[in-house]
CSV table of C-alpha atoms in Angstrom, one decimal:
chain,number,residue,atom,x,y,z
A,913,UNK,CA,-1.5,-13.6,10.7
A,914,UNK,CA,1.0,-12.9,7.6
A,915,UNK,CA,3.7,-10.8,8.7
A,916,UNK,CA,6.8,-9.2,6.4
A,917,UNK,CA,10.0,-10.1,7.4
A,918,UNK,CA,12.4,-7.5,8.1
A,919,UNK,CA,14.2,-7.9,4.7
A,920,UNK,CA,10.8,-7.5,2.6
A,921,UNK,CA,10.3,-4.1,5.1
A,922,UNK,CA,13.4,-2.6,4.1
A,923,UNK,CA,12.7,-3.6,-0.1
A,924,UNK,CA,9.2,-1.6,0.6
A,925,UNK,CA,10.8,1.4,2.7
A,926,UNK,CA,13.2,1.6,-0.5
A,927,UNK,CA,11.0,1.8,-3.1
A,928,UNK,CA,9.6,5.4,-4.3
A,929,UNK,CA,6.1,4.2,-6.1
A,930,UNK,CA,4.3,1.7,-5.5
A,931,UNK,CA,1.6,0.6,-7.9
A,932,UNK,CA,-1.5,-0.1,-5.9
A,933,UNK,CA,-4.4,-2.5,-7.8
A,934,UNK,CA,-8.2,-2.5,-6.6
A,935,UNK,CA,-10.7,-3.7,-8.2
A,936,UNK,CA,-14.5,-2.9,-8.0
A,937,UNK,CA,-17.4,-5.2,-6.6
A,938,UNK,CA,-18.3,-6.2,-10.8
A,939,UNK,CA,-14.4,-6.7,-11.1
A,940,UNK,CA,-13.3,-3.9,-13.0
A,941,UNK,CA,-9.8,-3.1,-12.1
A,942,UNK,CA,-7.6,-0.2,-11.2
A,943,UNK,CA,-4.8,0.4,-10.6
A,944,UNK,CA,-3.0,3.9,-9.1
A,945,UNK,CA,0.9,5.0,-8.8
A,946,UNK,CA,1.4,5.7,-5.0
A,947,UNK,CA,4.0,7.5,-3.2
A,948,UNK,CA,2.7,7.8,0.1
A,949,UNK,CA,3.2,4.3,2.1
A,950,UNK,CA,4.4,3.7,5.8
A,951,UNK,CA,4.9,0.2,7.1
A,952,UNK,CA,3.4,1.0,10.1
A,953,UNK,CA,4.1,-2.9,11.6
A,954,UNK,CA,4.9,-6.5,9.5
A,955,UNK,CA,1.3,-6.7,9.3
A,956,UNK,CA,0.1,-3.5,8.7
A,957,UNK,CA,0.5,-0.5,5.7
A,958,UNK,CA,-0.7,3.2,5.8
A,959,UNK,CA,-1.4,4.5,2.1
A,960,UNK,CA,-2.0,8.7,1.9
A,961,UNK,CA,-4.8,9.1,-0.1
A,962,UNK,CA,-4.0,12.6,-1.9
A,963,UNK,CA,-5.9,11.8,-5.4
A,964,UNK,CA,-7.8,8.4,-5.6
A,965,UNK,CA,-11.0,8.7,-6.6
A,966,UNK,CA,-11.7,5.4,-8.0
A,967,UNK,CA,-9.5,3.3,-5.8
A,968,UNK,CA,-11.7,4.6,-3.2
A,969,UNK,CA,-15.1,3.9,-4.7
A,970,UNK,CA,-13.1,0.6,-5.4
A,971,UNK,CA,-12.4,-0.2,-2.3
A,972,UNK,CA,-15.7,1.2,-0.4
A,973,UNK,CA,-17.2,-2.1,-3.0
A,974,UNK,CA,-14.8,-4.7,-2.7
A,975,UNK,CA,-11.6,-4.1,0.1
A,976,UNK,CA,-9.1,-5.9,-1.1
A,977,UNK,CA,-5.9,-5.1,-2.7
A,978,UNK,CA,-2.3,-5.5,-3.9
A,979,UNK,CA,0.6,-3.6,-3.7
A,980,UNK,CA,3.4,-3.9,-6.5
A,981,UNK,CA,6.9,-3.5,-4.9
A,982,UNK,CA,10.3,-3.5,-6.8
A,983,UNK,CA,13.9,-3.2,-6.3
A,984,UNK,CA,15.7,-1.9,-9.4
A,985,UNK,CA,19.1,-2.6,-7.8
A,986,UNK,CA,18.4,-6.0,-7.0
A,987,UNK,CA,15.3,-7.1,-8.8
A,988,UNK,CA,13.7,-8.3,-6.0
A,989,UNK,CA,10.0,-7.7,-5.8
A,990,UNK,CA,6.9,-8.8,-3.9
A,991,UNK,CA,3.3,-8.7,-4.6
A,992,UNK,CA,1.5,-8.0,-1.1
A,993,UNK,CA,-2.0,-8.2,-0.9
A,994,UNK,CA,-4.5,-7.4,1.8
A,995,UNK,CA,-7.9,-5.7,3.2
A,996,UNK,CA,-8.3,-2.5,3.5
A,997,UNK,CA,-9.9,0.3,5.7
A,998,UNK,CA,-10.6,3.3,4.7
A,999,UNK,CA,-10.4,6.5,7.6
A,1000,UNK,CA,-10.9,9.6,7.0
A,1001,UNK,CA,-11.0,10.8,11.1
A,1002,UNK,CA,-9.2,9.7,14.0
A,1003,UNK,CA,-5.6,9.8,15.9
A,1004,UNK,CA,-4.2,7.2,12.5
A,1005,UNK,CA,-5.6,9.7,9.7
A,1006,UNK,CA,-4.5,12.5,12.1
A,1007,UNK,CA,-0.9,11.5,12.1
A,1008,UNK,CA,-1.1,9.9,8.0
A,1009,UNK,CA,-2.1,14.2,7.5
A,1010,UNK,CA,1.3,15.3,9.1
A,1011,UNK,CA,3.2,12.6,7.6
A,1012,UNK,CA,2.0,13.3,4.3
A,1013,UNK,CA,2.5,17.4,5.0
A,1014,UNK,CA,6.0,16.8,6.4
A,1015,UNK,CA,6.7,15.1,3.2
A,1016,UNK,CA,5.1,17.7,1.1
A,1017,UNK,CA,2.9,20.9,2.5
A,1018,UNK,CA,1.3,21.7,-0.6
A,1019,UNK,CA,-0.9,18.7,-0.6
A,1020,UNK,CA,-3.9,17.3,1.5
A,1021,UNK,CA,-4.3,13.7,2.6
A,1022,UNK,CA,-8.1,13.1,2.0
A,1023,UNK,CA,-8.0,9.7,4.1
A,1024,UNK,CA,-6.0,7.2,5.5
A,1025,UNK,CA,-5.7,3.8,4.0
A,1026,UNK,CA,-4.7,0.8,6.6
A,1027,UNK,CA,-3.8,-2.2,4.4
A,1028,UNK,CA,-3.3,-5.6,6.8
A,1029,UNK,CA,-1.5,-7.9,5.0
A,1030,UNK,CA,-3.2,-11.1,4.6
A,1031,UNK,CA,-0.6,-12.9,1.6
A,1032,UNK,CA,3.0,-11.8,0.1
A,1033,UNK,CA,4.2,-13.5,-3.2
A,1034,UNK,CA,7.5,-12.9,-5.0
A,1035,UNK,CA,7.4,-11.6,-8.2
A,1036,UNK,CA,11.1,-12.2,-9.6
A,1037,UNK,CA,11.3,-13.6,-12.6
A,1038,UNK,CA,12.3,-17.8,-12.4
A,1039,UNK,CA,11.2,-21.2,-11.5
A,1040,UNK,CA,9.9,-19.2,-8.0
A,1041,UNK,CA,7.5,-16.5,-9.5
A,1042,UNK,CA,4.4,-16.2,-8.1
A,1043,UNK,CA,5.8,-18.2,-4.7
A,1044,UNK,CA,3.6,-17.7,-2.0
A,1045,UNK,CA,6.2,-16.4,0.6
A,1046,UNK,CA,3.5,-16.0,3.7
């Protein structure tokens, strides 16, 4: 199992958006700006789903995808990638539905997206971009 270390957890719980990139069972990609993401564990991510329309038809073809994070301070960034399922009922979406109305109460978490991470790269710029990490 690939697992984020505790230094690439805190670069992702500092980050604000985090472009997230599907692509669909012919390969047609998408990507979406996402503000709603919990590590939940080093091998696990919750997305809110509060707009996605065709990141979910997207992923309901093909369940894979990447998640673009960035530090401006320190220019650090990974690329995470990883399968995804899709709930949209249960104790997880349950709790991803308070998390997302704690955060803001005007909007409505449609599903829950639960990302395990199967490979992180680095994405900084050098002799070392595009590294696999884990």
């Amino acid at each position: 199992m690939v697992k984020l270390t505790e230094d690439m957890i805190e670069l992702v719980k500092a980050a604000k958006i985090y472009p997230l990139a599907t692509a669909s069972k012919d390969g047609e990609p998408n990507v979406v700006p996402v503000g709603m993401l919990r590590v939940m564990d080093p091998e696990t991510i919750w997305i809110g789903n509060q707009y996605m329309k065709a990141t979910i038809q997207n992923l309901q073809e093909n369940p894979r995808a990447c998640i673009y994070v960035r530090s401006a301070e320190t220019k650090e960034c990974l690329k995470i990638k990883g399968d995804v399922t899709i709930l949209n009922s249960g104790a997880d979406y349950e709790r991803m539905k308070d998390m997302v109305k704690e955060r803001r109460a005007d909007l409505v978490c449609r599903s829950l997206l639960v990302m395990k991470v199967s490979a992180i790269y680095t994405c900084k710029s050098g002799p070392d971009a595009g590294a696999k990490l884990a």
